[in-house]
mmCIF file of C-alpha atoms in Angstrom:
data_model
loop_
_atom_site.group_PDB
_atom_site.id
_atom_site.type_symbol
_atom_site.label_atom_id
_atom_site.label_comp_id
_atom_site.label_asym_id
_atom_site.label_seq_id
_atom_site.Cartn_x
_atom_site.Cartn_y
_atom_site.Cartn_z
ATOM 1 C CA MET A 19 29.217 -29.484 37.114
ATOM 2 C CA ILE A 20 30.269 -29.718 33.462
ATOM 3 C CA LYS A 21 27.688 -32.455 32.852
ATOM 4 C CA LYS A 22 24.980 -30.314 34.438
ATOM 5 C CA ALA A 23 25.826 -27.316 32.226
ATOM 6 C CA LEU A 24 25.813 -29.493 29.095
ATOM 7 C CA PHE A 25 22.423 -30.919 30.016
ATOM 8 C CA MET A 26 20.965 -27.405 30.505
ATOM 9 C CA ALA A 27 22.337 -26.302 27.122
ATOM 10 C CA LEU A 28 20.795 -29.260 25.313
ATOM 11 C CA ALA A 29 17.470 -28.668 27.035
ATOM 12 C CA LEU A 30 17.495 -25.030 25.871
ATOM 13 C CA VAL A 31 18.202 -26.093 22.271
ATOM 14 C CA ALA A 32 15.282 -28.507 22.328
ATOM 15 C CA LEU A 33 12.909 -25.672 23.185
ATOM 16 C CA LEU A 34 13.850 -23.500 20.175
ATOM 17 C CA PRO A 35 11.375 -23.411 17.233
ATOM 18 C CA ALA A 36 12.214 -25.930 14.533
ATOM 19 C CA LYS A 37 12.195 -23.278 11.784
ATOM 20 C CA ALA A 38 15.122 -21.514 13.485
ATOM 21 C CA PHE A 39 17.317 -24.264 12.041
ATOM 22 C CA CYS A 40 15.862 -24.329 8.517
ATOM 23 C CA GLN A 41 15.021 -20.761 7.543
ATOM 24 C CA ASP A 42 16.459 -21.294 4.083
ATOM 25 C CA GLU A 43 14.373 -24.423 3.531
ATOM 26 C CA ALA A 44 11.085 -23.312 5.051
ATOM 27 C CA PRO A 45 9.882 -21.118 2.140
ATOM 28 C CA GLU A 46 10.506 -23.980 -0.319
ATOM 29 C CA GLN A 47 8.714 -26.473 1.907
ATOM 30 C CA GLU A 48 5.735 -24.168 2.252
ATOM 31 C CA ARG A 49 5.245 -23.636 -1.507
ATOM 32 C CA ARG A 50 1.917 -25.013 -2.642
ATOM 33 C CA TYR A 51 0.314 -25.278 -6.073
ATOM 34 C CA THR A 52 -3.198 -25.602 -7.432
ATOM 35 C CA MET A 53 -4.017 -27.493 -10.603
ATOM 36 C CA TYR A 54 -6.325 -26.355 -13.420
ATOM 37 C CA GLY A 55 -7.574 -28.831 -16.010
ATOM 38 C CA VAL A 56 -8.265 -27.724 -19.596
ATOM 39 C CA MET A 57 -10.106 -30.396 -21.554
ATOM 40 C CA PHE A 58 -11.283 -31.073 -25.101
ATOM 41 C CA TYR A 59 -13.987 -33.586 -26.006
ATOM 42 C CA ASN A 60 -15.596 -34.519 -29.326
ATOM 43 C CA LEU A 61 -19.126 -35.380 -28.173
ATOM 44 C CA GLU A 62 -19.877 -37.420 -31.321
ATOM 45 C CA ASN A 63 -23.060 -36.190 -32.933
ATOM 46 C CA LEU A 64 -24.807 -34.614 -29.969
ATOM 47 C CA PHE A 65 -27.995 -33.811 -31.915
ATOM 48 C CA ASP A 66 -31.446 -33.048 -30.624
ATOM 49 C CA THR A 67 -34.410 -34.965 -32.085
ATOM 50 C CA ILE A 68 -35.805 -32.152 -34.254
ATOM 51 C CA ASN A 69 -35.114 -32.192 -37.979
ATOM 52 C CA ASN A 70 -34.396 -28.555 -38.819
ATOM 53 C CA ASN A 71 -31.559 -29.026 -41.309
ATOM 54 C CA GLY A 72 -33.139 -31.058 -44.101
ATOM 55 C CA ASN A 73 -31.474 -34.279 -45.179
ATOM 56 C CA TYR A 74 -28.347 -33.589 -43.122
ATOM 57 C CA ASP A 75 -30.387 -33.639 -39.912
ATOM 58 C CA LYS A 76 -32.953 -36.273 -40.872
ATOM 59 C CA GLU A 77 -30.631 -39.067 -39.762
ATOM 60 C CA PHE A 78 -30.873 -37.815 -36.164
ATOM 61 C CA SER A 79 -34.650 -37.664 -35.879
ATOM 62 C CA PRO A 80 -37.281 -40.220 -34.809
ATOM 63 C CA LEU A 81 -38.061 -41.066 -38.446
ATOM 64 C CA GLY A 82 -34.427 -41.153 -39.556
ATOM 65 C CA ALA A 83 -32.127 -44.102 -40.080
ATOM 66 C CA ARG A 84 -30.939 -43.995 -36.464
ATOM 67 C CA GLN A 85 -34.457 -43.579 -35.038
ATOM 68 C CA TRP A 86 -33.046 -40.855 -32.822
ATOM 69 C CA ASN A 87 -35.761 -40.346 -30.214
ATOM 70 C CA GLY A 88 -36.057 -38.763 -26.794
ATOM 71 C CA THR A 89 -34.997 -41.900 -24.943
ATOM 72 C CA LYS A 90 -31.733 -42.175 -26.871
ATOM 73 C CA TYR A 91 -31.118 -38.420 -26.691
ATOM 74 C CA TRP A 92 -31.404 -38.231 -22.917
ATOM 75 C CA GLN A 93 -29.321 -41.387 -22.473
ATOM 76 C CA LYS A 94 -26.629 -39.770 -24.618
ATOM 77 C CA GLN A 95 -26.817 -36.616 -22.477
ATOM 78 C CA HIS A 96 -26.491 -38.681 -19.312
ATOM 79 C CA ASN A 97 -23.492 -40.538 -20.719
ATOM 80 C CA MET A 98 -21.662 -37.377 -21.753
ATOM 81 C CA ALA A 99 -22.323 -35.707 -18.391
ATOM 82 C CA TYR A 100 -21.157 -38.815 -16.543
ATOM 83 C CA ALA A 101 -17.961 -38.934 -18.595
ATOM 84 C CA ILE A 102 -17.215 -35.285 -17.805
ATOM 85 C CA SER A 103 -18.010 -35.821 -14.119
ATOM 86 C CA GLN A 104 -15.410 -38.587 -13.917
ATOM 87 C CA MET A 105 -12.583 -36.381 -15.203
ATOM 88 C CA GLU A 106 -11.582 -35.038 -11.815
ATOM 89 C CA VAL A 107 -8.476 -32.904 -11.408
ATOM 90 C CA LYS A 108 -6.583 -33.652 -8.217
ATOM 91 C CA GLY A 109 -5.303 -30.568 -6.455
ATOM 92 C CA SER A 110 -7.818 -28.332 -8.196
ATOM 93 C CA PRO A 111 -10.305 -26.148 -6.344
ATOM 94 C CA ALA A 112 -12.709 -26.760 -9.238
ATOM 95 C CA VAL A 113 -12.883 -30.594 -8.846
ATOM 96 C CA GLY A 114 -13.207 -31.059 -12.620
ATOM 97 C CA PRO A 115 -11.794 -29.195 -15.638
ATOM 98 C CA VAL A 116 -12.308 -25.432 -15.541
ATOM 99 C CA ILE A 117 -12.514 -25.187 -19.349
ATOM 100 C CA ILE A 118 -13.950 -27.760 -21.759
ATOM 101 C CA GLY A 119 -13.871 -27.286 -25.514
ATOM 102 C CA VAL A 120 -16.436 -29.419 -27.345
ATOM 103 C CA SER A 121 -17.200 -30.344 -30.943
ATOM 104 C CA GLU A 122 -19.930 -32.141 -32.906
ATOM 105 C CA ILE A 123 -22.745 -30.381 -31.086
ATOM 106 C CA GLU A 124 -25.818 -29.320 -33.060
ATOM 107 C CA ASN A 125 -26.768 -26.102 -31.268
ATOM 108 C CA ILE A 126 -26.707 -24.246 -27.977
ATOM 109 C CA THR A 127 -29.779 -26.146 -26.750
ATOM 110 C CA VAL A 128 -27.954 -29.474 -26.517
ATOM 111 C CA LEU A 129 -25.238 -27.774 -24.442
ATOM 112 C CA GLN A 130 -27.841 -26.209 -22.167
ATOM 113 C CA ASP A 131 -29.321 -29.668 -21.625
ATOM 114 C CA LEU A 132 -25.842 -31.069 -20.979
ATOM 115 C CA VAL A 133 -24.798 -28.639 -18.233
ATOM 116 C CA ARG A 134 -28.138 -29.217 -16.465
ATOM 117 C CA GLN A 135 -27.543 -32.946 -16.116
ATOM 118 C CA PRO A 136 -27.399 -34.069 -12.452
ATOM 119 C CA GLU A 137 -23.848 -35.404 -12.821
ATOM 120 C CA ILE A 138 -22.341 -31.958 -13.490
ATOM 121 C CA LYS A 139 -25.103 -29.517 -12.558
ATOM 122 C CA ASP A 140 -23.344 -28.436 -9.366
ATOM 123 C CA ARG A 141 -20.323 -27.239 -11.349
ATOM 124 C CA ARG A 142 -22.488 -24.495 -12.910
ATOM 125 C CA TYR A 143 -20.737 -24.605 -16.272
ATOM 126 C CA GLN A 144 -21.475 -21.614 -18.501
ATOM 127 C CA ILE A 145 -21.631 -21.809 -22.318
ATOM 128 C CA VAL A 146 -20.054 -19.991 -25.236
ATOM 129 C CA HIS A 147 -21.517 -21.095 -28.580
ATOM 130 C CA HIS A 148 -21.666 -19.899 -32.170
ATOM 131 C CA ASP A 149 -23.729 -21.209 -35.093
ATOM 132 C CA SER A 150 -21.452 -22.304 -37.930
ATOM 133 C CA PRO A 151 -22.374 -22.773 -41.611
ATOM 134 C CA ASP A 152 -21.320 -26.435 -41.564
ATOM 135 C CA ARG A 153 -23.410 -28.551 -43.934
ATOM 136 C CA ARG A 154 -24.086 -31.200 -41.285
ATOM 137 C CA GLY A 155 -25.147 -28.519 -38.842
ATOM 138 C CA VAL A 156 -22.515 -29.217 -36.187
ATOM 139 C CA ASP A 157 -20.640 -26.549 -34.252
ATOM 140 C CA VAL A 158 -17.950 -26.151 -31.624
ATOM 141 C CA GLY A 159 -18.496 -24.659 -28.192
ATOM 142 C CA LEU A 160 -16.886 -23.895 -24.859
ATOM 143 C CA LEU A 161 -17.990 -24.796 -21.349
ATOM 144 C CA TYR A 162 -16.322 -23.007 -18.466
ATOM 145 C CA ASN A 163 -16.511 -22.759 -14.706
ATOM 146 C CA PRO A 164 -17.244 -19.072 -13.984
ATOM 147 C CA ARG A 165 -15.532 -19.252 -10.580
ATOM 148 C CA PHE A 166 -12.177 -19.618 -12.304
ATOM 149 C CA PHE A 167 -12.598 -18.301 -15.870
ATOM 150 C CA LYS A 168 -14.115 -14.896 -16.639
ATOM 151 C CA VAL A 169 -14.999 -14.233 -20.285
ATOM 152 C CA LEU A 170 -13.835 -10.901 -21.699
ATOM 153 C CA ASN A 171 -14.361 -11.256 -25.448
ATOM 154 C CA VAL A 172 -15.641 -13.723 -28.056
ATOM 155 C CA THR A 173 -14.886 -13.767 -31.801
ATOM 156 C CA ASN A 174 -15.220 -16.298 -34.613
ATOM 157 C CA GLN A 175 -13.074 -16.949 -37.660
ATOM 158 C CA ARG A 176 -14.199 -18.574 -40.929
ATOM 159 C CA ILE A 177 -11.987 -20.861 -42.973
ATOM 160 C CA ASN A 178 -13.287 -19.480 -46.311
ATOM 161 C CA ASN A 179 -11.003 -16.473 -45.918
ATOM 162 C CA TYR A 180 -8.065 -18.860 -46.276
ATOM 163 C CA LEU A 181 -9.506 -20.732 -49.278
ATOM 164 C CA PRO A 182 -9.658 -18.102 -52.045
ATOM 165 C CA ASP A 183 -10.227 -20.774 -54.704
ATOM 166 C CA TYR A 184 -13.020 -22.447 -52.761
ATOM 167 C CA PRO A 185 -15.204 -19.615 -51.381
ATOM 168 C CA GLU A 186 -18.342 -21.798 -51.176
ATOM 169 C CA PHE A 187 -16.746 -24.295 -48.777
ATOM 170 C CA ARG A 188 -18.738 -24.673 -45.566
ATOM 171 C CA SER A 189 -17.252 -25.976 -42.344
ATOM 172 C CA ARG A 190 -17.084 -25.278 -38.635
ATOM 173 C CA ASP A 191 -16.012 -21.781 -37.628
ATOM 174 C CA GLN A 192 -13.148 -21.313 -35.186
ATOM 175 C CA LEU A 193 -14.317 -20.059 -31.796
ATOM 176 C CA CYS A 194 -11.996 -17.685 -29.938
ATOM 177 C CA VAL A 195 -12.757 -16.909 -26.288
ATOM 178 C CA THR A 196 -10.546 -14.516 -24.340
ATOM 179 C CA GLY A 197 -10.845 -14.357 -20.575
ATOM 180 C CA MET A 198 -9.128 -14.428 -17.219
ATOM 181 C CA LEU A 199 -8.078 -17.882 -16.026
ATOM 182 C CA ALA A 200 -6.976 -17.947 -12.397
ATOM 183 C CA GLY A 201 -6.276 -14.217 -12.670
ATOM 184 C CA GLU A 202 -4.279 -14.382 -15.918
ATOM 185 C CA LYS A 203 -5.297 -13.396 -19.439
ATOM 186 C CA VAL A 204 -5.765 -16.468 -21.620
ATOM 187 C CA SER A 205 -7.309 -16.880 -25.076
ATOM 188 C CA VAL A 206 -8.793 -20.255 -26.008
ATOM 189 C CA LEU A 207 -9.322 -21.296 -29.646
ATOM 190 C CA VAL A 208 -11.759 -24.171 -30.242
ATOM 191 C CA ASN A 209 -11.650 -25.928 -33.620
ATOM 192 C CA HIS A 210 -13.073 -28.806 -35.605
ATOM 193 C CA TRP A 211 -11.072 -28.970 -38.812
ATOM 194 C CA PRO A 212 -12.371 -30.378 -42.119
ATOM 195 C CA SER A 213 -12.595 -34.154 -42.347
ATOM 196 C CA ARG A 214 -10.535 -36.564 -44.428
ATOM 197 C CA LEU A 215 -13.460 -37.198 -46.764
ATOM 198 C CA GLY A 216 -12.021 -38.105 -50.162
ATOM 199 C CA GLY A 217 -8.751 -39.276 -48.641
ATOM 200 C CA GLU A 218 -6.161 -37.903 -46.247
ATOM 201 C CA GLU A 219 -3.821 -36.477 -48.875
ATOM 202 C CA ALA A 220 -6.526 -35.180 -51.218
ATOM 203 C CA SER A 221 -8.218 -33.233 -48.400
ATOM 204 C CA SER A 222 -5.047 -32.071 -46.639
ATOM 205 C CA TYR A 223 -5.187 -28.591 -48.215
ATOM 206 C CA LEU A 224 -8.405 -27.880 -46.297
ATOM 207 C CA ARG A 225 -6.842 -28.634 -42.932
ATOM 208 C CA GLU A 226 -3.686 -26.755 -43.896
ATOM 209 C CA ALA A 227 -5.901 -23.717 -44.545
ATOM 210 C CA ALA A 228 -7.425 -24.207 -41.086
ATOM 211 C CA GLY A 229 -3.908 -24.350 -39.639
ATOM 212 C CA ARG A 230 -2.994 -21.066 -41.332
ATOM 213 C CA MET A 231 -6.197 -19.523 -39.964
ATOM 214 C CA ALA A 232 -5.287 -20.616 -36.432
ATOM 215 C CA ARG A 233 -1.714 -19.337 -36.768
ATOM 216 C CA ALA A 234 -2.952 -15.967 -38.050
ATOM 217 C CA THR A 235 -5.386 -15.750 -35.130
ATOM 218 C CA ILE A 236 -2.638 -16.493 -32.617
ATOM 219 C CA ASP A 237 -0.367 -13.862 -34.187
ATOM 220 C CA SER A 238 -3.182 -11.299 -34.127
ATOM 221 C CA LEU A 239 -3.966 -11.993 -30.470
ATOM 222 C CA LEU A 240 -0.323 -11.620 -29.495
ATOM 223 C CA LEU A 241 0.018 -8.427 -31.499
ATOM 224 C CA ASP A 242 -2.884 -7.007 -29.516
ATOM 225 C CA ASP A 243 -1.495 -8.228 -26.185
ATOM 226 C CA PRO A 244 1.807 -10.158 -26.082
ATOM 227 C CA ASN A 245 1.401 -10.783 -22.344
ATOM 228 C CA GLN A 246 -1.254 -13.467 -22.633
ATOM 229 C CA GLY A 247 -1.301 -17.219 -22.932
ATOM 230 C CA ILE A 248 -3.024 -18.891 -25.858
ATOM 231 C CA ILE A 249 -4.489 -22.389 -25.826
ATOM 232 C CA PHE A 250 -5.522 -23.992 -29.119
ATOM 233 C CA MET A 251 -7.688 -27.123 -29.035
ATOM 234 C CA GLY A 252 -9.865 -29.220 -31.259
ATOM 235 C CA ASP A 253 -10.586 -32.288 -33.321
ATOM 236 C CA LEU A 254 -8.102 -31.558 -36.089
ATOM 237 C CA ASN A 255 -8.699 -34.683 -38.209
ATOM 238 C CA ASP A 256 -4.908 -34.798 -38.467
ATOM 239 C CA ASP A 257 -2.098 -36.062 -36.286
ATOM 240 C CA PRO A 258 0.630 -33.836 -34.778
ATOM 241 C CA GLN A 259 3.164 -34.647 -37.497
ATOM 242 C CA ASN A 260 0.821 -33.808 -40.393
ATOM 243 C CA ARG A 261 1.477 -30.616 -42.369
ATOM 244 C CA SER A 262 -1.585 -28.817 -41.035
ATOM 245 C CA CYS A 263 -0.241 -29.033 -37.469
ATOM 246 C CA SER A 264 3.537 -29.096 -37.872
ATOM 247 C CA GLU A 265 3.880 -26.588 -40.723
ATOM 248 C CA ALA A 266 0.732 -24.461 -41.160
ATOM 249 C CA LEU A 267 0.134 -24.048 -37.423
ATOM 250 C CA GLY A 268 3.822 -24.530 -36.618
ATOM 251 C CA ALA A 269 3.323 -26.574 -33.430
ATOM 252 C CA LYS A 270 6.661 -27.929 -32.179
ATOM 253 C CA LYS A 271 7.436 -31.445 -30.994
ATOM 254 C CA GLU A 272 10.044 -30.451 -28.390
ATOM 255 C CA ILE A 273 9.952 -27.760 -25.707
ATOM 256 C CA LYS A 274 13.541 -26.760 -26.521
ATOM 257 C CA ASP A 275 12.386 -25.617 -29.962
ATOM 258 C CA CYS A 276 9.780 -23.231 -28.556
ATOM 259 C CA ILE A 277 12.116 -20.256 -28.237
ATOM 260 C CA GLU A 278 10.545 -17.580 -30.424
ATOM 261 C CA PRO A 279 7.774 -15.477 -28.837
ATOM 262 C CA GLY A 280 4.405 -17.010 -29.617
ATOM 263 C CA SER A 281 5.828 -20.371 -30.672
ATOM 264 C CA CYS A 282 3.546 -23.321 -29.944
ATOM 265 C CA PHE A 283 4.275 -26.598 -28.192
ATOM 266 C CA ASN A 284 2.403 -29.784 -29.090
ATOM 267 C CA PRO A 285 2.724 -32.356 -26.251
ATOM 268 C CA TRP A 286 0.703 -34.976 -28.163
ATOM 269 C CA TRP A 287 3.409 -35.687 -30.718
ATOM 270 C CA ASN A 288 5.476 -37.765 -28.300
ATOM 271 C CA ILE A 289 2.352 -39.289 -26.748
ATOM 272 C CA LEU A 290 1.230 -40.638 -30.137
ATOM 273 C CA ASN A 291 4.743 -41.973 -30.711
ATOM 274 C CA LYS A 292 4.180 -44.139 -27.622
ATOM 275 C CA GLY A 293 1.145 -45.719 -29.281
ATOM 276 C CA ILE A 294 -1.464 -43.716 -27.364
ATOM 277 C CA GLY A 295 -4.256 -42.103 -29.377
ATOM 278 C CA THR A 296 -7.803 -40.795 -29.150
ATOM 279 C CA LEU A 297 -9.365 -42.879 -31.920
ATOM 280 C CA GLY A 298 -8.286 -45.912 -33.853
ATOM 281 C CA TYR A 299 -9.122 -49.142 -35.603
ATOM 282 C CA LYS A 300 -7.408 -52.518 -36.056
ATOM 283 C CA GLY A 301 -4.245 -51.568 -34.236
ATOM 284 C CA ASN A 302 -3.800 -48.149 -35.802
ATOM 285 C CA TRP A 303 -4.142 -45.144 -33.522
ATOM 286 C CA ASN A 304 -4.667 -41.492 -34.431
ATOM 287 C CA LEU A 305 -4.471 -38.530 -32.091
ATOM 288 C CA PHE A 306 -6.749 -35.953 -33.678
ATOM 289 C CA ASP A 307 -7.920 -34.403 -30.388
ATOM 290 C CA GLN A 308 -5.129 -32.048 -29.487
ATOM 291 C CA ILE A 309 -4.560 -29.184 -27.057
ATOM 292 C CA ILE A 310 -1.642 -27.005 -28.154
ATOM 293 C CA PHE A 311 -0.403 -23.852 -26.426
ATOM 294 C CA THR A 312 2.044 -20.982 -26.718
ATOM 295 C CA ASN A 313 5.339 -20.907 -24.856
ATOM 296 C CA TYR A 314 3.800 -18.507 -22.343
ATOM 297 C CA PHE A 315 3.061 -21.632 -20.286
ATOM 298 C CA LEU A 316 6.513 -23.197 -20.634
ATOM 299 C CA LYS A 317 8.720 -21.082 -18.344
ATOM 300 C CA ASN A 318 10.527 -22.956 -15.579
ATOM 301 C CA TYR A 319 9.189 -22.648 -12.053
ATOM 302 C CA ASP A 320 12.378 -20.917 -10.881
ATOM 303 C CA SER A 321 12.463 -18.401 -13.729
ATOM 304 C CA LYS A 322 12.209 -14.795 -12.556
ATOM 305 C CA ASP A 323 9.928 -13.856 -15.462
ATOM 306 C CA LYS A 324 7.796 -17.001 -15.342
ATOM 307 C CA PRO A 325 4.017 -16.835 -15.652
ATOM 308 C CA THR A 326 2.196 -18.198 -12.665
ATOM 309 C CA LEU A 327 0.220 -20.637 -14.852
ATOM 310 C CA THR A 328 2.626 -23.306 -16.067
ATOM 311 C CA PHE A 329 2.144 -26.475 -18.103
ATOM 312 C CA SER A 330 2.481 -29.634 -16.036
ATOM 313 C CA ARG A 331 1.428 -32.558 -18.232
ATOM 314 C CA ALA A 332 -0.955 -33.800 -20.943
ATOM 315 C CA GLU A 333 -3.169 -36.880 -20.842
ATOM 316 C CA VAL A 334 -5.447 -38.896 -23.110
ATOM 317 C CA LEU A 335 -8.409 -39.659 -20.841
ATOM 318 C CA ASN A 336 -8.895 -43.234 -22.041
ATOM 319 C CA ARG A 337 -10.734 -44.374 -18.945
ATOM 320 C CA LYS A 338 -11.881 -47.998 -18.788
ATOM 321 C CA PHE A 339 -15.594 -47.155 -18.879
ATOM 322 C CA LEU A 340 -15.051 -45.235 -22.140
ATOM 323 C CA ARG A 341 -13.572 -48.267 -23.903
ATOM 324 C CA GLY A 342 -15.259 -51.083 -25.777
ATOM 325 C CA ASP A 343 -14.669 -54.564 -24.405
ATOM 326 C CA GLU A 344 -15.615 -56.892 -27.246
ATOM 327 C CA GLY A 345 -15.159 -57.541 -30.936
ATOM 328 C CA ASP A 346 -12.845 -55.582 -33.205
ATOM 329 C CA ARG A 347 -13.592 -52.417 -31.194
ATOM 330 C CA GLN A 348 -12.111 -53.823 -27.988
ATOM 331 C CA GLY A 349 -9.946 -51.193 -26.329
ATOM 332 C CA TYR A 350 -11.164 -48.433 -28.619
ATOM 333 C CA PRO A 351 -13.661 -45.678 -27.745
ATOM 334 C CA LEU A 352 -17.139 -47.018 -26.990
ATOM 335 C CA ARG A 353 -19.181 -45.016 -29.479
ATOM 336 C CA THR A 354 -22.907 -44.241 -29.533
ATOM 337 C CA TYR A 355 -23.548 -46.368 -32.617
ATOM 338 C CA SER A 356 -21.560 -49.239 -34.078
ATOM 339 C CA SER A 357 -22.428 -50.647 -37.504
ATOM 340 C CA GLY A 358 -25.748 -48.801 -37.322
ATOM 341 C CA ILE A 359 -26.725 -50.317 -33.976
ATOM 342 C CA PHE A 360 -27.280 -48.179 -30.886
ATOM 343 C CA THR A 361 -24.674 -49.260 -28.317
ATOM 344 C CA ASN A 362 -25.488 -46.676 -25.634
ATOM 345 C CA GLY A 363 -21.843 -45.602 -25.611
ATOM 346 C CA TYR A 364 -20.126 -42.277 -25.201
ATOM 347 C CA SER A 365 -18.094 -41.031 -28.155
ATOM 348 C CA ASP A 366 -15.875 -42.338 -30.929
ATOM 349 C CA HIS A 367 -13.093 -40.142 -29.514
ATOM 350 C CA PHE A 368 -11.377 -40.165 -26.147
ATOM 351 C CA PRO A 369 -11.196 -36.755 -24.456
ATOM 352 C CA THR A 370 -7.857 -35.073 -23.794
ATOM 353 C CA MET A 371 -6.664 -32.765 -21.031
ATOM 354 C CA ILE A 372 -3.705 -30.582 -20.170
ATOM 355 C CA TYR A 373 -2.929 -29.665 -16.567
ATOM 356 C CA LEU A 374 -1.736 -26.176 -15.638
ATOM 357 C CA VAL A 375 -0.299 -25.421 -12.201
ATOM 358 C CA LYS A 376 -0.216 -22.147 -10.327
ATOM 359 C CA GLU A 377 1.580 -21.374 -7.112
ATOM 360 C CA VAL A 378 -0.629 -20.462 -4.182
ATOM 361 C CA LYS A 379 0.584 -17.253 -2.575
#
């Protein structure tokens, strides 16, 4: 009789729902996250074939030194679109990056041609572009997936305002795009800082001025609305430890140092220390292509006041097909031209990406 009662009790237990035994664990097990990729890519001289900028543009025309014709232009467009199409973001509803900052593009037309390429046409990327006064005629721009990022406002900042002794200096303007990313307010700054022409140290003051401009823009944005995240990206022509980044912009190497409101974290500092860069030569790597962000994105998942968009990781997208496989450029970015010869490559920079996660409610 006792055995029969015990058997009936065990049978009854077996019929109870499994969650009755793990109510405390079920909510944690059911938590799911989506991933959003934010990418930056220097497209290396994405010029059209029309010479409309005098000697600075003549090089990229059919009669110029590079004999830049329609065949080469459309091959370059195909290559850039293919590269972007291969940067998939696992766990993202957008397949690829939702935001892509770009540099070294001549005008809005080359971006319109890019987003129409078959490799990425289905993503329906929209464009934000601004003509800069740069002497070479190159600008920065932003591509975005309108399903996940809604543009609210666009402004541009000029470096001359931070060079009082050099008012005639002409460079790329900083593009600032504010919008809603996955339902949260985010401002994105896209930059291409002055080059190292004349030497790294001799030209450092120009990039330090660009760093001060970016810092002032971030402070102004936060003064207007402190409850927003800010992402700063670009080809900075400097590494994370250089003064322009570490002092003028104030981007920190360690998360623990990003305590003050609006402080910026630079994940690429430690990545470069591991010997990983975005461009290099003869064993020396630089990491000019950086994506830096405010501590809005750094709260722990279990924090009560956390934002729902949270930094997960950063990556140099040094995919095999983007790398050269011969000569002294082996392992480095496979560029469009090498020693004046058309190599049908991609860019002289690897792209970079940060991954932001958001809990699915």
